[in-house]
XYZ file of C-alpha atoms in Angstrom:
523
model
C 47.570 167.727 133.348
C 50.691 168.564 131.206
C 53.906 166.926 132.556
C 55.660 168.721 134.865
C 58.750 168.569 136.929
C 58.797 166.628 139.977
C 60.086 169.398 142.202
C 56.920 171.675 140.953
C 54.619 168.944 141.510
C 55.391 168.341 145.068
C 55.549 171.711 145.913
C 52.028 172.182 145.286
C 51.047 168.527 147.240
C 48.568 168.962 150.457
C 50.326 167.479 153.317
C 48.468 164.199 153.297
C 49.441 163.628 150.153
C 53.188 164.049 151.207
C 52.992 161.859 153.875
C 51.263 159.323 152.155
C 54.333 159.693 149.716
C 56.870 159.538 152.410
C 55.260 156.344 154.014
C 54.715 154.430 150.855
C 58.465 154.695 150.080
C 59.345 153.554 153.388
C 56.138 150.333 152.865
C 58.381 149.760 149.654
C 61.369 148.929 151.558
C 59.868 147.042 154.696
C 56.796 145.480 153.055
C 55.754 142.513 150.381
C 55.005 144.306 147.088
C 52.540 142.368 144.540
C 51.075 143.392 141.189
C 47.743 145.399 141.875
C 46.221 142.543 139.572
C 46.994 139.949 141.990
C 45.137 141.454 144.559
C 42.850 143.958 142.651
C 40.435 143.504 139.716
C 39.842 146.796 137.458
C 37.417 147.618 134.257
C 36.875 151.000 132.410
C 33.782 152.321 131.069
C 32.384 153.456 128.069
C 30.478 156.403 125.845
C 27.012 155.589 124.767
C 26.865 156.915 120.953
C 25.929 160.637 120.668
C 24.196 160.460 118.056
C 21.701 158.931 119.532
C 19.551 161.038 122.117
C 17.735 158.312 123.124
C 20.844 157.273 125.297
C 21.227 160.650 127.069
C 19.402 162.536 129.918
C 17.941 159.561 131.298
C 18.803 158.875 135.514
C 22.206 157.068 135.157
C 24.623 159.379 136.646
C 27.634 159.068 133.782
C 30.833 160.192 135.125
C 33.715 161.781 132.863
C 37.565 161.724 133.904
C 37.303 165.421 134.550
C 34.658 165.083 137.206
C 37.086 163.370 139.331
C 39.893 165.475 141.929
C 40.373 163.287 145.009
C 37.144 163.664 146.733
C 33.734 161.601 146.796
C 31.525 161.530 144.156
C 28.219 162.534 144.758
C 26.774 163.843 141.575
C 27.348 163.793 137.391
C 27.260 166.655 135.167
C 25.732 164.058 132.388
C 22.955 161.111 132.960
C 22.294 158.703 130.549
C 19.367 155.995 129.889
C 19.363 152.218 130.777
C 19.272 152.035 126.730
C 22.604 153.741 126.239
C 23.837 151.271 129.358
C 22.453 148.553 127.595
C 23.980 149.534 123.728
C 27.525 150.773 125.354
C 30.343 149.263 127.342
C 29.331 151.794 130.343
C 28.951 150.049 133.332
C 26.661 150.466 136.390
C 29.330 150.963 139.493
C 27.693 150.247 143.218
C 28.200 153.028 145.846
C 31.796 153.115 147.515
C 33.349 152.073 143.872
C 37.159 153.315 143.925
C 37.868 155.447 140.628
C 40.716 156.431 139.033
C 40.860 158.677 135.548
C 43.219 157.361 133.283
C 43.370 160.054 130.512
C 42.960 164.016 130.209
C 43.832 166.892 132.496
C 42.850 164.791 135.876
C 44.634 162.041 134.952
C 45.588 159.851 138.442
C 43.736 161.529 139.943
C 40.908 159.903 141.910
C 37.086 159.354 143.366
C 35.151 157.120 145.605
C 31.419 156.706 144.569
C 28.990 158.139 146.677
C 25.923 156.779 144.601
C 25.442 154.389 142.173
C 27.068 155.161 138.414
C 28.072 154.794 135.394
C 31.110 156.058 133.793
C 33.081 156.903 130.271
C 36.023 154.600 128.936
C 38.706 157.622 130.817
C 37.486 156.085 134.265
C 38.977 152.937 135.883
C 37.103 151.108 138.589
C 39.146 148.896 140.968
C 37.737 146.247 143.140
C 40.515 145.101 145.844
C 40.353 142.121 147.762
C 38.896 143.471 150.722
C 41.289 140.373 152.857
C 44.216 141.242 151.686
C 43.533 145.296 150.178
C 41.966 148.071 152.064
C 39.937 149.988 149.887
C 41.088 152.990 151.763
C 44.496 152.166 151.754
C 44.378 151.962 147.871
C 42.845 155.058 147.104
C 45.979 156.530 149.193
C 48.177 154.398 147.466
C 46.751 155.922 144.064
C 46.711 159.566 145.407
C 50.397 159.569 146.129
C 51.616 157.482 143.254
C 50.151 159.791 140.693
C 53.222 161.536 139.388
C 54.703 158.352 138.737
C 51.635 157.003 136.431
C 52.315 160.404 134.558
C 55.692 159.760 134.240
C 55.151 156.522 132.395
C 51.992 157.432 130.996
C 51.825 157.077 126.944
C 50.963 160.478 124.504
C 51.952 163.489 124.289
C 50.943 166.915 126.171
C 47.993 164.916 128.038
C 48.548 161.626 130.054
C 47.174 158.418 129.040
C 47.468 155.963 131.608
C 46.346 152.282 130.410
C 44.442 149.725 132.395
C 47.870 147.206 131.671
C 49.935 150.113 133.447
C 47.659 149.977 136.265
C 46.975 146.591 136.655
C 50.988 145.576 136.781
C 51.758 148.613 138.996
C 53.471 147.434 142.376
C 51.897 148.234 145.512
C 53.183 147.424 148.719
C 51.278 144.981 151.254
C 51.561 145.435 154.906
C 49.086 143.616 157.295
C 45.216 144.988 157.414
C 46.129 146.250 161.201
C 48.989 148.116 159.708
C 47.003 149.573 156.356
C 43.722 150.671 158.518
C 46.463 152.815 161.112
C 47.564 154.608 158.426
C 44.459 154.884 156.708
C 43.579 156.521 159.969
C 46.575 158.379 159.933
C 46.053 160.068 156.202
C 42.378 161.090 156.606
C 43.446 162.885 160.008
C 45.931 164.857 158.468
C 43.609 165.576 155.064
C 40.768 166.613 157.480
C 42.685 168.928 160.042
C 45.583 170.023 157.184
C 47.603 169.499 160.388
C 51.257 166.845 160.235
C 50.179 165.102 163.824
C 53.633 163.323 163.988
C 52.996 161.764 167.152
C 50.328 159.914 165.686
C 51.970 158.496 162.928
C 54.433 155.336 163.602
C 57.763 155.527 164.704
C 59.366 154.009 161.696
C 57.912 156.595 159.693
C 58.862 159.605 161.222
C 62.353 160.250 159.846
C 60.979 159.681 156.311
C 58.197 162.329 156.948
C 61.237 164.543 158.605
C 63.375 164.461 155.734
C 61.228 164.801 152.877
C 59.062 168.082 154.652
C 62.793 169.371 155.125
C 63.370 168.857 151.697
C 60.407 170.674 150.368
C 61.365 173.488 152.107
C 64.613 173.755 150.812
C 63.187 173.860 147.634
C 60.141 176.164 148.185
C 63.063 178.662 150.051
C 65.503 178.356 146.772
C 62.688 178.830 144.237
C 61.247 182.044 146.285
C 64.971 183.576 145.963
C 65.568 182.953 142.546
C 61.497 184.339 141.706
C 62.515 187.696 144.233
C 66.336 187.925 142.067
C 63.777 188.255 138.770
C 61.504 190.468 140.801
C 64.438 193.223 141.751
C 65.929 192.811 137.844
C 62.568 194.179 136.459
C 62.574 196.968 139.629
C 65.809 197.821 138.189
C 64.924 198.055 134.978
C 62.383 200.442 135.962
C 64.973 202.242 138.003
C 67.049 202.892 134.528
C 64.180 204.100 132.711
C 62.682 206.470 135.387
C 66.048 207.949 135.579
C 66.032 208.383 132.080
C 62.442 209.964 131.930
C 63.947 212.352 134.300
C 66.654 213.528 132.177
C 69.249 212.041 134.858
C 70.878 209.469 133.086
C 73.065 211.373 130.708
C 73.567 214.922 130.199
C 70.850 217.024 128.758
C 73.492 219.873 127.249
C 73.384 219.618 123.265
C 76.327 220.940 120.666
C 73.703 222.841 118.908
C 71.712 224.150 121.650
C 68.237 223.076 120.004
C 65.215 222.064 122.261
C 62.800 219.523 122.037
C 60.472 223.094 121.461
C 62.138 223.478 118.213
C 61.904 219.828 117.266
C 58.550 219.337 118.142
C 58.107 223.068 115.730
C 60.143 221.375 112.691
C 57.873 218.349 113.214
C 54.751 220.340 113.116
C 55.320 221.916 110.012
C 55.862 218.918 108.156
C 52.815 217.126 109.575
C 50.913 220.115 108.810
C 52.304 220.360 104.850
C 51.526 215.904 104.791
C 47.559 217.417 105.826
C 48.094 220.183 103.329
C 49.209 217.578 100.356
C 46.527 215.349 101.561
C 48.723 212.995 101.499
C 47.387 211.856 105.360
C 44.691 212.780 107.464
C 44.353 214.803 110.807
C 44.341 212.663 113.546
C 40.929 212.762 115.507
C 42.070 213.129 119.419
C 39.215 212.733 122.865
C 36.834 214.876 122.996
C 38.729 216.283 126.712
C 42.071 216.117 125.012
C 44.583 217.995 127.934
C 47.913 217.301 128.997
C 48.181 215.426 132.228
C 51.725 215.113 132.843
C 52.793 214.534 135.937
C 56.338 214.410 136.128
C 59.331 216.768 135.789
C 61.641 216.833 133.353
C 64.633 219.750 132.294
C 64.088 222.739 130.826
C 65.240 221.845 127.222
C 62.434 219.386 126.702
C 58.982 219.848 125.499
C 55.549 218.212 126.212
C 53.998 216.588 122.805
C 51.297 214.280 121.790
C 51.597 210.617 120.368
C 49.405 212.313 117.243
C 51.835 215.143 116.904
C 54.715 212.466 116.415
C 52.883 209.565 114.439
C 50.041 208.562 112.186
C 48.271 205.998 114.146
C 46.036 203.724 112.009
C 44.746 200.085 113.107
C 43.092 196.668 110.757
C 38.977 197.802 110.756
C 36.630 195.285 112.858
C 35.164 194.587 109.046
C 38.626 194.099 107.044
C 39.265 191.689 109.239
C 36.459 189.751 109.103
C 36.107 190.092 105.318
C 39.306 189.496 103.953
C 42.100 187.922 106.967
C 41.933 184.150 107.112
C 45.581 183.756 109.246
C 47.137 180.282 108.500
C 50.229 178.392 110.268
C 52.376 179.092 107.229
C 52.591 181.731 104.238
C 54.212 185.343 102.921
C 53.405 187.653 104.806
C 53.846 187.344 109.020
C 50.897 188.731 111.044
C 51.614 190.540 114.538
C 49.323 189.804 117.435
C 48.974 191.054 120.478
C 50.993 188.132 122.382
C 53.621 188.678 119.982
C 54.261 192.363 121.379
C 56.706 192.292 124.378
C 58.211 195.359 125.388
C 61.189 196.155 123.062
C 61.560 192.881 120.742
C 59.019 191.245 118.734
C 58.199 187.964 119.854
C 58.233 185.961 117.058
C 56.847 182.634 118.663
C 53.373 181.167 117.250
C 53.491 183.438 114.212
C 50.359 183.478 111.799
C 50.346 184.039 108.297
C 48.396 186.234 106.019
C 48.966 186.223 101.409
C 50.981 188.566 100.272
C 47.217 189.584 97.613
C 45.556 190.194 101.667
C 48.095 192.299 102.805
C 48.401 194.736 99.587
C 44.572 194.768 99.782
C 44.869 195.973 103.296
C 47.957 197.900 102.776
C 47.056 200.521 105.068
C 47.695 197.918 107.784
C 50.905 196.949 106.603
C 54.540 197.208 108.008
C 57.247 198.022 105.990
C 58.888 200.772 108.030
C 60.420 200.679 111.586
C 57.373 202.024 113.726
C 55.788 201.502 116.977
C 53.755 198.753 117.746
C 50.553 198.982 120.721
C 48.294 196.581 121.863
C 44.807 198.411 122.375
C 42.739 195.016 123.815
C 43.303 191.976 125.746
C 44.907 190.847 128.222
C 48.461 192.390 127.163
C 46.846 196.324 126.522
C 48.856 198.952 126.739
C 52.049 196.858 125.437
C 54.697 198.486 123.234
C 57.293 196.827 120.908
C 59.679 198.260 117.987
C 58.733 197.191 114.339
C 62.311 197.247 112.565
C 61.997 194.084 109.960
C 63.680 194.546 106.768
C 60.550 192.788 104.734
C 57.079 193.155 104.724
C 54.753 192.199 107.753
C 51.104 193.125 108.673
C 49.111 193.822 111.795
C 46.521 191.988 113.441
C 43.352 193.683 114.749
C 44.104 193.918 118.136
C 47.544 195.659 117.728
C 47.622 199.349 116.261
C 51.041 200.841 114.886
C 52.556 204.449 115.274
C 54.099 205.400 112.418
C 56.649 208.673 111.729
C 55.096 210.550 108.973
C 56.910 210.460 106.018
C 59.858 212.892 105.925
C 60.300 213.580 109.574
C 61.863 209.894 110.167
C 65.463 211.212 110.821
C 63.788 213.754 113.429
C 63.846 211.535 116.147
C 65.005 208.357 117.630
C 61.531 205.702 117.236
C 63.110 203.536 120.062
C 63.331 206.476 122.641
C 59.353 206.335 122.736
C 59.524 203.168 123.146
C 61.669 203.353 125.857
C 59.190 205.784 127.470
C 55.774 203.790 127.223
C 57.672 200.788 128.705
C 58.533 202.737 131.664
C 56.039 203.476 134.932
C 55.637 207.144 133.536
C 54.896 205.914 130.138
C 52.604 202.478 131.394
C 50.724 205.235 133.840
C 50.026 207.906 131.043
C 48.501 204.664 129.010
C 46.611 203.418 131.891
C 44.804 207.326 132.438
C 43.894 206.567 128.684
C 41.629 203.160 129.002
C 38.533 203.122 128.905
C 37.267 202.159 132.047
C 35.095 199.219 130.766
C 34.685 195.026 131.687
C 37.110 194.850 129.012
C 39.158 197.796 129.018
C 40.859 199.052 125.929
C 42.212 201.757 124.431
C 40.563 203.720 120.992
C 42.903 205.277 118.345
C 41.980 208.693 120.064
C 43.260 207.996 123.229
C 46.043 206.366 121.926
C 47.095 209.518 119.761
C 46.167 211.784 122.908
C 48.748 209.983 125.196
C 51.249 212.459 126.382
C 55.190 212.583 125.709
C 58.087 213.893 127.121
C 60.456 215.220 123.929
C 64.190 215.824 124.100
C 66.185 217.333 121.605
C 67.243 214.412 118.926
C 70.972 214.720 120.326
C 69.696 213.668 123.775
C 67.468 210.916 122.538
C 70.217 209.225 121.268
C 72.332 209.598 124.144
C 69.803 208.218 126.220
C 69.102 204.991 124.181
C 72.696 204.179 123.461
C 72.846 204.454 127.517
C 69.396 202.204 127.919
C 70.497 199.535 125.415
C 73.708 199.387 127.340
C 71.661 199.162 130.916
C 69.199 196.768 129.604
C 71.654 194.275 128.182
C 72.823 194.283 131.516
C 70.150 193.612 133.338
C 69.211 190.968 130.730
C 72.417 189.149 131.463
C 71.213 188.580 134.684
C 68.012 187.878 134.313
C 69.750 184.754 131.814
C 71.919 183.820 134.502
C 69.533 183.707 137.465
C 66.971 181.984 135.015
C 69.887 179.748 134.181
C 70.608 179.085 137.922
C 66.450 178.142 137.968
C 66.812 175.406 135.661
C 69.749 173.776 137.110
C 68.081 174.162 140.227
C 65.141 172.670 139.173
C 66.957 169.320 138.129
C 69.107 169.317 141.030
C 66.089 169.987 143.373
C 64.258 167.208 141.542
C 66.997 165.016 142.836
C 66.695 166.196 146.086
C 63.170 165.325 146.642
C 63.504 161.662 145.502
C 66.605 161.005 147.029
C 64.478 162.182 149.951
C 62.124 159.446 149.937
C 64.937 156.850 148.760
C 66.538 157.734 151.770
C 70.252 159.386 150.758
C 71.400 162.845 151.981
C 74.238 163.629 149.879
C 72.095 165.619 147.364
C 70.123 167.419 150.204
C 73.191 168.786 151.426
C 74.525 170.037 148.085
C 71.278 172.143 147.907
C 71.210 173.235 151.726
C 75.056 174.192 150.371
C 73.395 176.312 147.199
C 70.472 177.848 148.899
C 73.640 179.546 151.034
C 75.281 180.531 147.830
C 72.701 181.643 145.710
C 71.688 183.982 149.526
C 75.698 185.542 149.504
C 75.275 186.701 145.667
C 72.219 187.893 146.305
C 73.258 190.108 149.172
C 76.395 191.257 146.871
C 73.946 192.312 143.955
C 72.027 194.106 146.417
């Protein structure tokens, strides 16, 4: 489990689990807190060599800290032989054993043997002193205290939560009457997923009250803030269907030429390039038809992707042959995740050699052009290629390229404007090939449909766009901005919460208000 904010990790708690956070915080106050040593003994496990099969699939059960998530234990994905016991520092657990994983994605989290076995050096075992420590009452103790091993947990993106932590961790002590009622209490709610209040003790209740009222302050602020992002991106949409539609700026041009005669001037020169030899016809589906179905004025003109750009992509073979992509080098490589709408995203950029990418220099991108995604999760994505030096694709992005001499015909980032948009995503979508794994070829990328406007009115329309989307990216920064802050302020909320103090609650009962008055203004 990677570290996470405490706000997002009590948002996702079961009830029980809240409670059981809620009570312990008031048990800290009222009760007699003792190291878990002093009252608990604990030992960790061990891996039998691998090497050595005679230590495996024997009828040991051999638990892993991934096999445990709060529940009872009642099988092993891995068994190993009393030889690998014997020649390891595994050790055989009894039935009813109280785990707890120390390191890995389920770290703190825990498990209560329902059979006899072993487990790996990830796996704590504690033993309480049944007089004093409920083993019940621990295992609730270790449930709800989990974000705080985490939190003080050694390494880096994975926990690592050491016996010493464990062992000098403070627990609180009530009486055994007092630990068995709310032992009683916990497994209630856990089993029902039902708060039964009246069940709980008195001196609990305005804990439980105020920490359930403060998770809901913050489950109310972070579902604004997520539906503020969700209308930005329906407004983006709105700006670029208006657009499509020819009704964002005017459609009248000083010369009075149509997107008929541009797509005519284009033509020709694609047709002389074939001529020359100097490129190849594109190859189009077999059904190739156009399929648009939206208006759009007079002065524009249907057109292919093919009759606009060469559309090449990195062969299945060159790829495997010749591109070994490294962390560092000369020449960038674009993947799929790295095409976001308009911008590059340059995070997590591979490398090629600059010898690879001359090799493969049909693949390469020196030119502003249009980038797709044709497989994966992110298919159908579109971003503009405008670097000044030298990068290459990777094999699961294709580019769209102007064909040489026709550049200053039209406007590269108006297209890109278009496939971003619901007209453009839906005339990508009809292209897929309806498959487990859908994807798009090179013909059904060049067969995808365009709207074209006369060069004039592409321009217009993506000085306007740039203008609209800045805007709308302003906001998106400022409501993202308003999520962060939130997030720490929140944070605060929720501990203060089960520390007892209000002040902080009411500053964010005070911001859910505000953040609901700007929203209704930017509606």
């Amino acid at each position: 489990m990677a570290k996470i904010n405490y706000s997002d990790y009590i948002k996702k708690l079961p009830k029980c689990v809240l409670v059981a956070e809620a009570i312990f915080s008031e048990l800290y106050n009222d009760s007699k807190l003792v190291k878990l040593s002093k009252v608990c003994s604990t030992t960790s496990g061990g891996t039998p060599l691998r090497s050595r099969f005679e230590f495996y699939n024997g009828k040991i059960p051999w638990l892993k800290s991934g096999e445990l998530n709060d529940n009872k234990i009642k099988s092993s994905d891995e068994f190993i032989t009393e030889l690998g016991l014997k020649n390891s520092s595994a050790k055989l657990h009894p039935k009813g054993t109280l785990l707890l994983a120390m390191y890995g994605a389920t770290a703190g989290k825990t498990g209560i043997l329902e059979l006899d076995a072993a487990t790996n050096q990830a796996i704590c075992a504690l033993f309480p002193n049944e007089d004093l420590l409920r083993k019940k009452f621990l295992y609730w103790f270790l449930r709800q205290h989990r974000y705080k091993f985490i939190e003080i947990s050694k390494g880096g993106a994975q926990p690592n939560i050491s016996q010493k932590v464990i062992n000098d961790t403070l627990i609180p002590l009530p009486s055994i009457q007092l630990q068995k009622i709310i032992v009683d209490v916990l497994d209630k709610i856990e089993k029902d997923n039902l708060l039964h209040l009246e069940d709980i003790p008195l001196n609990f209740h305005n804990k439980i009250i105020n920490v359930f009222e403060s998770r809901d302050i913050v489950e109310k602020l972070s579902t604004e803030l997520i539906h503020q992002l969700y209308l930005i991106s329906q407004l983006r949409q709105a700006f670029l269907r208006e657009a499509m539609q020819g009704a964002l700026v005017s459609n009248e041009t000083s010369d009075g030429k149509t997107g008929a005669d541009l797509l005519e001037e284009i033509k020709k020169e694609k047709e002389q390039l074939i001529k020359d030899k100097k490129i190849k016809k594109g190859k189009l589906t077999k059904n190739s038809k156009q399929i648009m179905e939206f208006s759009f004025p007079n002065n524009w003109q249907i057109s292919k992707l093919d009759d606009l750009f060469f559309v090449t992509k990195l062969a299945g073979f060159e790829y495997s042959d010749h591109m070994q992509l490294k962390n560092s080098g000369e020449v960038p490589v674009i993947r799929a995740q790295n095409v976001r709408n308009l911008e590059l995203n340059k995070n997590n950029l591979l490398f090629i050699d600059l010898e690879t990418s001359i090799l493969l220099d049909r693949c390469s991108l020196k030119k502003e052009c249009l980038l797709i995604t044709f497989i994966g999760a992110g298919i159908g994505d579109v971003a503009t290629f405008k670097e000044k030096e030298r990068w290459h694709l990777a094999p699961n992005v294709a580019k769209a390229e102007p064909f040489a001499g026709v550049e200053f015909m039209y406007n590269i980032k108006y297209f890109n404007y278009f496939l971003i948009s619901s007209y453009g995503k839906s005339e990508i979508s009809k292209h897929m090939k309806a498959t487990a794994q859908p994807s798009l070829s090179m013909e059904t990328i060049r067969d995808i449909d365009i709207p074209l406007p006369p060069l004039e009115i592409q321009n217009r329309m993506v000085a306007k766009l740039d203008e609209l989307m800045q805007y709308c990216d302003a906001l998106e920064a400022s409501v993202k901005e308003s999520q962060n802050y939130n997030a720490q302020l929140l944070q605060q909320v929720l501990r203060e919460a089960l520390e007892g103090k209000e002040e902080s609650k009411q500053e964010a009962v005070a911001l859910v208000a505000e953040d609901e008055e700007i929203y209704q203004k930017k509606k």
